[in-house]
Amino acid sequence: MIDKKAIEEHIRGILIALGDDPEREGLKDTPKRVAEMYEEVFEGMNYSNHEIAEMFGKTFEAEMDESIDTDRVVVMKDIDIFSYCEHHLALMYDMKVNVAYLPKGRVIGLSKIARVCDMVGRRLQLQEKIGKDIADIICEITGSEDVAVTIEGYHSCVTARGIKKTNTKTFSAELRGRFKTDASLQFYIK
Ligand SMILES: [Zn+2]
């Protein structure tokens, strides 16, 4: 569980280290506010991928007609999430996640896919790790090995400091099973 008291103390220490006065009007409740915010934006750190799969794992039996050899792709596009990069504790924003999979008898509710993405973002992350975590969870819930997750997003540690490339977006893809080799399936997650 996230230790809010400890976060408050450490944020207060950072304010002092910055040369500011944590008792002044504008800052006196800042450590408490930051601790509250961290509890919310890092909620996903309380759970493993397996626990998130169990939390949102309600699936429906898909009506699969085995006699029809058609691929049924489920795609959810442009899921908005936020996250924080583990290298700088900096916000990653305007992130759009696309999730696709080939059902194997079990179908997950679409709102659950969005909630999985949201919870995975609520951790100290790397963009490519977000894709891997989401794919792990979707694989576990649906029992399918054919899963793809693509993500694009801005990293404030790139856009607002260092090299200051304000329009640089990062794109990443986690392709599994048939999404790795089948170009007609990759079309869905572009
Ligand atoms: Zn960073």
PDB file of N, CA and C in Angstrom, residues 58-136:
ATOM      1  N   LYS A  58     -14.026 -10.182 -16.102  1.00  0.00           N
ATOM      2  CA  LYS A  58     -15.321 -10.749 -16.461  1.00  0.00           C
ATOM      3  C   LYS A  58     -15.390 -10.905 -17.988  1.00  0.00           C
ATOM      4  N   THR A  59     -15.536 -12.140 -18.436  1.00  0.00           N
ATOM      5  CA  THR A  59     -15.577 -12.371 -19.889  1.00  0.00           C
ATOM      6  C   THR A  59     -16.915 -12.976 -20.293  1.00  0.00           C
ATOM      7  N   PHE A  60     -17.215 -12.888 -21.570  1.00  0.00           N
ATOM      8  CA  PHE A  60     -18.433 -13.458 -22.113  1.00  0.00           C
ATOM      9  C   PHE A  60     -18.052 -14.577 -23.057  1.00  0.00           C
ATOM     10  N   GLU A  61     -18.886 -15.593 -23.125  1.00  0.00           N
ATOM     11  CA  GLU A  61     -18.662 -16.651 -24.106  1.00  0.00           C
ATOM     12  C   GLU A  61     -18.940 -16.071 -25.494  1.00  0.00           C
ATOM     13  N   ALA A  62     -17.969 -16.170 -26.363  1.00  0.00           N
ATOM     14  CA  ALA A  62     -18.189 -15.669 -27.721  1.00  0.00           C
ATOM     15  C   ALA A  62     -18.920 -16.735 -28.520  1.00  0.00           C
ATOM     16  N   GLU A  63     -19.796 -16.294 -29.376  1.00  0.00           N
ATOM     17  CA  GLU A  63     -20.475 -17.255 -30.250  1.00  0.00           C
ATOM     18  C   GLU A  63     -19.558 -17.545 -31.425  1.00  0.00           C
ATOM     19  N   MET A  64     -18.734 -18.528 -31.256  1.00  0.00           N
ATOM     20  CA  MET A  64     -17.771 -18.844 -32.307  1.00  0.00           C
ATOM     21  C   MET A  64     -18.317 -20.011 -33.121  1.00  0.00           C
ATOM     22  N   ASP A  65     -18.481 -19.772 -34.375  1.00  0.00           N
ATOM     23  CA  ASP A  65     -18.890 -20.837 -35.269  1.00  0.00           C
ATOM     24  C   ASP A  65     -17.632 -21.406 -35.910  1.00  0.00           C
ATOM     25  N   GLU A  66     -17.208 -22.541 -35.403  1.00  0.00           N
ATOM     26  CA  GLU A  66     -15.924 -23.104 -35.830  1.00  0.00           C
ATOM     27  C   GLU A  66     -15.921 -23.482 -37.315  1.00  0.00           C
ATOM     28  N   SER A  67     -17.136 -23.643 -37.871  1.00  0.00           N
ATOM     29  CA  SER A  67     -17.188 -24.058 -39.277  1.00  0.00           C
ATOM     30  C   SER A  67     -16.855 -22.901 -40.223  1.00  0.00           C
ATOM     31  N   ILE A  68     -16.995 -21.660 -39.717  1.00  0.00           N
ATOM     32  CA  ILE A  68     -16.657 -20.518 -40.568  1.00  0.00           C
ATOM     33  C   ILE A  68     -15.229 -20.088 -40.239  1.00  0.00           C
ATOM     34  N   ASP A  69     -14.377 -20.163 -41.230  1.00  0.00           N
ATOM     35  CA  ASP A  69     -12.972 -19.867 -40.984  1.00  0.00           C
ATOM     36  C   ASP A  69     -12.701 -18.368 -41.188  1.00  0.00           C
ATOM     37  N   THR A  70     -13.340 -17.563 -40.361  1.00  0.00           N
ATOM     38  CA  THR A  70     -13.160 -16.121 -40.489  1.00  0.00           C
ATOM     39  C   THR A  70     -12.441 -15.608 -39.240  1.00  0.00           C
ATOM     40  N   ASP A  71     -11.551 -14.667 -39.449  1.00  0.00           N
ATOM     41  CA  ASP A  71     -10.901 -14.049 -38.303  1.00  0.00           C
ATOM     42  C   ASP A  71     -11.814 -12.973 -37.752  1.00  0.00           C
ATOM     43  N   ARG A  72     -12.036 -13.034 -36.471  1.00  0.00           N
ATOM     44  CA  ARG A  72     -12.839 -11.989 -35.852  1.00  0.00           C
ATOM     45  C   ARG A  72     -11.925 -11.164 -34.972  1.00  0.00           C
ATOM     46  N   VAL A  73     -11.620 -10.013 -35.442  1.00  0.00           N
ATOM     47  CA  VAL A  73     -10.708  -9.162 -34.688  1.00  0.00           C
ATOM     48  C   VAL A  73     -11.535  -8.227 -33.819  1.00  0.00           C
ATOM     49  N   VAL A  74     -11.171  -8.121 -32.555  1.00  0.00           N
ATOM     50  CA  VAL A  74     -11.776  -7.110 -31.695  1.00  0.00           C
ATOM     51  C   VAL A  74     -10.740  -6.006 -31.515  1.00  0.00           C
ATOM     52  N   VAL A  75     -11.122  -4.789 -31.814  1.00  0.00           N
ATOM     53  CA  VAL A  75     -10.186  -3.673 -31.725  1.00  0.00           C
ATOM     54  C   VAL A  75     -10.816  -2.560 -30.909  1.00  0.00           C
ATOM     55  N   MET A  76     -10.072  -2.028 -29.974  1.00  0.00           N
ATOM     56  CA  MET A  76     -10.520  -0.832 -29.282  1.00  0.00           C
ATOM     57  C   MET A  76      -9.453   0.228 -29.498  1.00  0.00           C
ATOM     58  N   LYS A  77      -9.859   1.359 -30.060  1.00  0.00           N
ATOM     59  CA  LYS A  77      -8.863   2.359 -30.462  1.00  0.00           C
ATOM     60  C   LYS A  77      -8.963   3.637 -29.638  1.00  0.00           C
ATOM     61  N   ASP A  78      -7.823   4.341 -29.584  1.00  0.00           N
ATOM     62  CA  ASP A  78      -7.777   5.683 -28.987  1.00  0.00           C
ATOM     63  C   ASP A  78      -8.269   5.722 -27.543  1.00  0.00           C
ATOM     64  N   ILE A  79      -7.799   4.800 -26.738  1.00  0.00           N
ATOM     65  CA  ILE A  79      -8.099   4.835 -25.299  1.00  0.00           C
ATOM     66  C   ILE A  79      -7.133   5.839 -24.666  1.00  0.00           C
ATOM     67  N   ASP A  80      -7.689   6.859 -24.036  1.00  0.00           N
ATOM     68  CA  ASP A  80      -6.854   7.905 -23.434  1.00  0.00           C
ATOM     69  C   ASP A  80      -6.339   7.469 -22.069  1.00  0.00           C
ATOM     70  N   ILE A  81      -5.034   7.559 -21.885  1.00  0.00           N
ATOM     71  CA  ILE A  81      -4.493   7.314 -20.538  1.00  0.00           C
ATOM     72  C   ILE A  81      -3.391   8.335 -20.229  1.00  0.00           C
ATOM     73  N   PHE A  82      -3.063   8.413 -18.958  1.00  0.00           N
ATOM     74  CA  PHE A  82      -1.903   9.161 -18.484  1.00  0.00           C
ATOM     75  C   PHE A  82      -0.982   8.181 -17.791  1.00  0.00           C
ATOM     76  N   SER A  83       0.296   8.543 -17.718  1.00  0.00           N
ATOM     77  CA  SER A  83       1.193   7.752 -16.895  1.00  0.00           C
ATOM     78  C   SER A  83       2.371   8.629 -16.473  1.00  0.00           C
ATOM     79  N   TYR A  84       3.281   8.047 -15.705  1.00  0.00           N
ATOM     80  CA  TYR A  84       4.471   8.771 -15.243  1.00  0.00           C
ATOM     81  C   TYR A  84       5.706   7.959 -15.569  1.00  0.00           C
ATOM     82  N   CYS A  85       6.704   8.605 -16.171  1.00  0.00           N
ATOM     83  CA  CYS A  85       7.892   7.849 -16.559  1.00  0.00           C
ATOM     84  C   CYS A  85       8.749   7.546 -15.333  1.00  0.00           C
ATOM     85  N   GLU A  86       9.268   6.333 -15.312  1.00  0.00           N
ATOM     86  CA  GLU A  86      10.023   5.898 -14.131  1.00  0.00           C
ATOM     87  C   GLU A  86      11.420   6.516 -14.079  1.00  0.00           C
ATOM     88  N   HIS A  87      11.884   7.108 -15.166  1.00  0.00           N
ATOM     89  CA  HIS A  87      13.224   7.713 -15.159  1.00  0.00           C
ATOM     90  C   HIS A  87      13.234   9.106 -14.552  1.00  0.00           C
ATOM     91  N   HIS A  88      12.140   9.860 -14.737  1.00  0.00           N
ATOM     92  CA  HIS A  88      12.112  11.255 -14.271  1.00  0.00           C
ATOM     93  C   HIS A  88      10.923  11.565 -13.373  1.00  0.00           C
ATOM     94  N   LEU A  89      10.051  10.587 -13.122  1.00  0.00           N
ATOM     95  CA  LEU A  89       8.759  10.830 -12.466  1.00  0.00           C
ATOM     96  C   LEU A  89       7.983  11.909 -13.230  1.00  0.00           C
ATOM     97  N   ALA A  90       8.185  11.957 -14.542  1.00  0.00           N
ATOM     98  CA  ALA A  90       7.563  13.005 -15.354  1.00  0.00           C
ATOM     99  C   ALA A  90       6.298  12.467 -16.020  1.00  0.00           C
ATOM    100  N   LEU A  91       5.345  13.373 -16.215  1.00  0.00           N
ATOM    101  CA  LEU A  91       4.070  12.987 -16.805  1.00  0.00           C
ATOM    102  C   LEU A  91       4.228  12.552 -18.268  1.00  0.00           C
ATOM    103  N   MET A  92       3.576  11.465 -18.616  1.00  0.00           N
ATOM    104  CA  MET A  92       3.418  11.068 -20.019  1.00  0.00           C
ATOM    105  C   MET A  92       1.945  11.356 -20.337  1.00  0.00           C
ATOM    106  N   TYR A  93       1.698  12.140 -21.399  1.00  0.00           N
ATOM    107  CA  TYR A  93       0.347  12.675 -21.596  1.00  0.00           C
ATOM    108  C   TYR A  93      -0.113  12.525 -23.040  1.00  0.00           C
ATOM    109  N   ASP A  94      -1.397  12.846 -23.248  1.00  0.00           N
ATOM    110  CA  ASP A  94      -2.006  12.662 -24.574  1.00  0.00           C
ATOM    111  C   ASP A  94      -1.682  11.280 -25.127  1.00  0.00           C
ATOM    112  N   MET A  95      -1.735  10.284 -24.259  1.00  0.00           N
ATOM    113  CA  MET A  95      -1.421   8.932 -24.721  1.00  0.00           C
ATOM    114  C   MET A  95      -2.687   8.298 -25.275  1.00  0.00           C
ATOM    115  N   LYS A  96      -2.537   7.653 -26.431  1.00  0.00           N
ATOM    116  CA  LYS A  96      -3.646   6.929 -27.054  1.00  0.00           C
ATOM    117  C   LYS A  96      -3.224   5.474 -27.165  1.00  0.00           C
ATOM    118  N   VAL A  97      -4.053   4.615 -26.624  1.00  0.00           N
ATOM    119  CA  VAL A  97      -3.750   3.189 -26.658  1.00  0.00           C
ATOM    120  C   VAL A  97      -4.739   2.485 -27.584  1.00  0.00           C
ATOM    121  N   ASN A  98      -4.218   1.625 -28.453  1.00  0.00           N
ATOM    122  CA  ASN A  98      -5.060   0.753 -29.276  1.00  0.00           C
ATOM    123  C   ASN A  98      -4.827  -0.688 -28.825  1.00  0.00           C
ATOM    124  N   VAL A  99      -5.908  -1.406 -28.599  1.00  0.00           N
ATOM    125  CA  VAL A  99      -5.789  -2.806 -28.182  1.00  0.00           C
ATOM    126  C   VAL A  99      -6.563  -3.665 -29.171  1.00  0.00           C
ATOM    127  N   ALA A 100      -5.936  -4.716 -29.662  1.00  0.00           N
ATOM    128  CA  ALA A 100      -6.624  -5.636 -30.571  1.00  0.00           C
ATOM    129  C   ALA A 100      -6.323  -7.072 -30.159  1.00  0.00           C
ATOM    130  N   TYR A 101      -7.297  -7.949 -30.357  1.00  0.00           N
ATOM    131  CA  TYR A 101      -7.031  -9.371 -30.119  1.00  0.00           C
ATOM    132  C   TYR A 101      -7.969 -10.221 -30.956  1.00  0.00           C
ATOM    133  N   LEU A 102      -7.555 -11.473 -31.139  1.00  0.00           N
ATOM    134  CA  LEU A 102      -8.409 -12.444 -31.826  1.00  0.00           C
ATOM    135  C   LEU A 102      -9.046 -13.312 -30.757  1.00  0.00           C
ATOM    136  N   PRO A 103     -10.357 -13.214 -30.572  1.00  0.00           N
ATOM    137  CA  PRO A 103     -11.024 -13.977 -29.520  1.00  0.00           C
ATOM    138  C   PRO A 103     -10.836 -15.483 -29.705  1.00  0.00           C
ATOM    139  N   LYS A 104     -10.705 -16.142 -28.576  1.00  0.00           N
ATOM    140  CA  LYS A 104     -10.513 -17.593 -28.599  1.00  0.00           C
ATOM    141  C   LYS A 104     -11.575 -18.194 -27.686  1.00  0.00           C
ATOM    142  N   GLY A 105     -12.817 -17.868 -27.964  1.00  0.00           N
ATOM    143  CA  GLY A 105     -13.903 -18.410 -27.152  1.00  0.00           C
ATOM    144  C   GLY A 105     -14.363 -17.492 -26.038  1.00  0.00           C
ATOM    145  N   ARG A 106     -13.486 -16.587 -25.599  1.00  0.00           N
ATOM    146  CA  ARG A 106     -13.885 -15.673 -24.527  1.00  0.00           C
ATOM    147  C   ARG A 106     -13.651 -14.226 -24.956  1.00  0.00           C
ATOM    148  N   VAL A 107     -14.639 -13.394 -24.671  1.00  0.00           N
ATOM    149  CA  VAL A 107     -14.580 -11.990 -25.074  1.00  0.00           C
ATOM    150  C   VAL A 107     -14.680 -11.129 -23.824  1.00  0.00           C
ATOM    151  N   ILE A 108     -13.809 -10.151 -23.729  1.00  0.00           N
ATOM    152  CA  ILE A 108     -13.832  -9.243 -22.578  1.00  0.00           C
ATOM    153  C   ILE A 108     -14.677  -8.017 -22.930  1.00  0.00           C
ATOM    154  N   GLY A 109     -15.426  -7.503 -21.965  1.00  0.00           N
ATOM    155  CA  GLY A 109     -16.219  -6.289 -22.198  1.00  0.00           C
ATOM    156  C   GLY A 109     -15.319  -5.121 -22.586  1.00  0.00           C
ATOM    157  N   LEU A 110     -15.802  -4.300 -23.520  1.00  0.00           N
ATOM    158  CA  LEU A 110     -14.955  -3.218 -24.033  1.00  0.00           C
ATOM    159  C   LEU A 110     -14.588  -2.200 -22.952  1.00  0.00           C
ATOM    160  N   SER A 111     -15.527  -1.920 -22.057  1.00  0.00           N
ATOM    161  CA  SER A 111     -15.203  -0.951 -21.002  1.00  0.00           C
ATOM    162  C   SER A 111     -14.101  -1.505 -20.093  1.00  0.00           C
ATOM    163  N   LYS A 112     -14.037  -2.829 -19.978  1.00  0.00           N
ATOM    164  CA  LYS A 112     -13.001  -3.452 -19.142  1.00  0.00           C
ATOM    165  C   LYS A 112     -11.624  -3.276 -19.774  1.00  0.00           C
ATOM    166  N   ILE A 113     -11.560  -3.321 -21.103  1.00  0.00           N
ATOM    167  CA  ILE A 113     -10.277  -3.101 -21.776  1.00  0.00           C
ATOM    168  C   ILE A 113      -9.762  -1.704 -21.436  1.00  0.00           C
ATOM    169  N   ALA A 114     -10.668  -0.720 -21.496  1.00  0.00           N
ATOM    170  CA  ALA A 114     -10.274   0.659 -21.180  1.00  0.00           C
ATOM    171  C   ALA A 114      -9.815   0.771 -19.729  1.00  0.00           C
ATOM    172  N   ARG A 115     -10.476   0.056 -18.842  1.00  0.00           N
ATOM    173  CA  ARG A 115     -10.103   0.138 -17.419  1.00  0.00           C
ATOM    174  C   ARG A 115      -8.770  -0.546 -17.135  1.00  0.00           C
ATOM    175  N   VAL A 116      -8.486  -1.616 -17.873  1.00  0.00           N
ATOM    176  CA  VAL A 116      -7.171  -2.264 -17.755  1.00  0.00           C
ATOM    177  C   VAL A 116      -6.074  -1.266 -18.156  1.00  0.00           C
ATOM    178  N   CYS A 117      -6.280  -0.590 -19.294  1.00  0.00           N
ATOM    179  CA  CYS A 117      -5.280   0.370 -19.788  1.00  0.00           C
ATOM    180  C   CYS A 117      -5.070   1.485 -18.770  1.00  0.00           C
ATOM    181  N   ASP A 118      -6.163   1.987 -18.226  1.00  0.00           N
ATOM    182  CA  ASP A 118      -6.103   3.067 -17.254  1.00  0.00           C
ATOM    183  C   ASP A 118      -5.296   2.642 -16.010  1.00  0.00           C
ATOM    184  N   MET A 119      -5.581   1.451 -15.506  1.00  0.00           N
ATOM    185  CA  MET A 119      -4.910   0.985 -14.284  1.00  0.00           C
ATOM    186  C   MET A 119      -3.414   0.739 -14.517  1.00  0.00           C
ATOM    187  N   VAL A 120      -3.068   0.199 -15.684  1.00  0.00           N
ATOM    188  CA  VAL A 120      -1.657  -0.035 -16.007  1.00  0.00           C
ATOM    189  C   VAL A 120      -0.895   1.290 -16.111  1.00  0.00           C
ATOM    190  N   GLY A 121      -1.586   2.341 -16.594  1.00  0.00           N
ATOM    191  CA  GLY A 121      -0.966   3.662 -16.662  1.00  0.00           C
ATOM    192  C   GLY A 121      -0.690   4.246 -15.282  1.00  0.00           C
ATOM    193  N   ARG A 122      -1.425   3.784 -14.287  1.00  0.00           N
ATOM    194  CA  ARG A 122      -1.281   4.334 -12.930  1.00  0.00           C
ATOM    195  C   ARG A 122      -0.132   3.670 -12.170  1.00  0.00           C
ATOM    196  N   ARG A 123       1.000   3.668 -12.825  1.00  0.00           N
ATOM    197  CA  ARG A 123       2.223   3.117 -12.228  1.00  0.00           C
ATOM    198  C   ARG A 123       3.396   3.954 -12.721  1.00  0.00           C
ATOM    199  N   LEU A 124       4.546   3.810 -12.075  1.00  0.00           N
ATOM    200  CA  LEU A 124       5.770   4.360 -12.659  1.00  0.00           C
ATOM    201  C   LEU A 124       6.083   3.463 -13.843  1.00  0.00           C
ATOM    202  N   GLN A 125       6.163   4.042 -15.026  1.00  0.00           N
ATOM    203  CA  GLN A 125       6.160   3.217 -16.232  1.00  0.00           C
ATOM    204  C   GLN A 125       7.178   3.661 -17.264  1.00  0.00           C
ATOM    205  N   LEU A 126       7.312   2.817 -18.272  1.00  0.00           N
ATOM    206  CA  LEU A 126       7.955   3.138 -19.542  1.00  0.00           C
ATOM    207  C   LEU A 126       6.881   2.837 -20.589  1.00  0.00           C
ATOM    208  N   GLN A 127       6.865   3.591 -21.669  1.00  0.00           N
ATOM    209  CA  GLN A 127       5.777   3.383 -22.634  1.00  0.00           C
ATOM    210  C   GLN A 127       5.720   1.939 -23.140  1.00  0.00           C
ATOM    211  N   GLU A 128       6.894   1.367 -23.450  1.00  0.00           N
ATOM    212  CA  GLU A 128       6.884   0.005 -23.985  1.00  0.00           C
ATOM    213  C   GLU A 128       6.457  -1.015 -22.924  1.00  0.00           C
ATOM    214  N   LYS A 129       6.726  -0.693 -21.657  1.00  0.00           N
ATOM    215  CA  LYS A 129       6.295  -1.572 -20.558  1.00  0.00           C
ATOM    216  C   LYS A 129       4.770  -1.496 -20.385  1.00  0.00           C
ATOM    217  N   ILE A 130       4.183  -0.337 -20.619  1.00  0.00           N
ATOM    218  CA  ILE A 130       2.725  -0.215 -20.557  1.00  0.00           C
ATOM    219  C   ILE A 130       2.099  -1.181 -21.564  1.00  0.00           C
ATOM    220  N   GLY A 131       2.657  -1.200 -22.784  1.00  0.00           N
ATOM    221  CA  GLY A 131       2.147  -2.099 -23.818  1.00  0.00           C
ATOM    222  C   GLY A 131       2.277  -3.558 -23.429  1.00  0.00           C
ATOM    223  N   LYS A 132       3.423  -3.901 -22.838  1.00  0.00           N
ATOM    224  CA  LYS A 132       3.661  -5.285 -22.419  1.00  0.00           C
ATOM    225  C   LYS A 132       2.685  -5.683 -21.300  1.00  0.00           C
ATOM    226  N   ASP A 133       2.516  -4.800 -20.312  1.00  0.00           N
ATOM    227  CA  ASP A 133       1.612  -5.094 -19.187  1.00  0.00           C
ATOM    228  C   ASP A 133       0.172  -5.282 -19.661  1.00  0.00           C
ATOM    229  N   ILE A 134      -0.285  -4.371 -20.554  1.00  0.00           N
ATOM    230  CA  ILE A 134      -1.661  -4.487 -21.061  1.00  0.00           C
ATOM    231  C   ILE A 134      -1.816  -5.804 -21.817  1.00  0.00           C
ATOM    232  N   ALA A 135      -0.825  -6.135 -22.661  1.00  0.00           N
ATOM    233  CA  ALA A 135      -0.903  -7.385 -23.436  1.00  0.00           C
ATOM    234  C   ALA A 135      -0.928  -8.603 -22.509  1.00  0.00           C
ATOM    235  N   ASP A 136      -0.088  -8.600 -21.463  1.00  0.00           N
ATOM    236  CA  ASP A 136      -0.086  -9.712 -20.492  1.00  0.00           C
ATOM    237  C   ASP A 136      -1.489  -9.915 -19.903  1.00  0.00           C
TER     238      ASP A 136
END
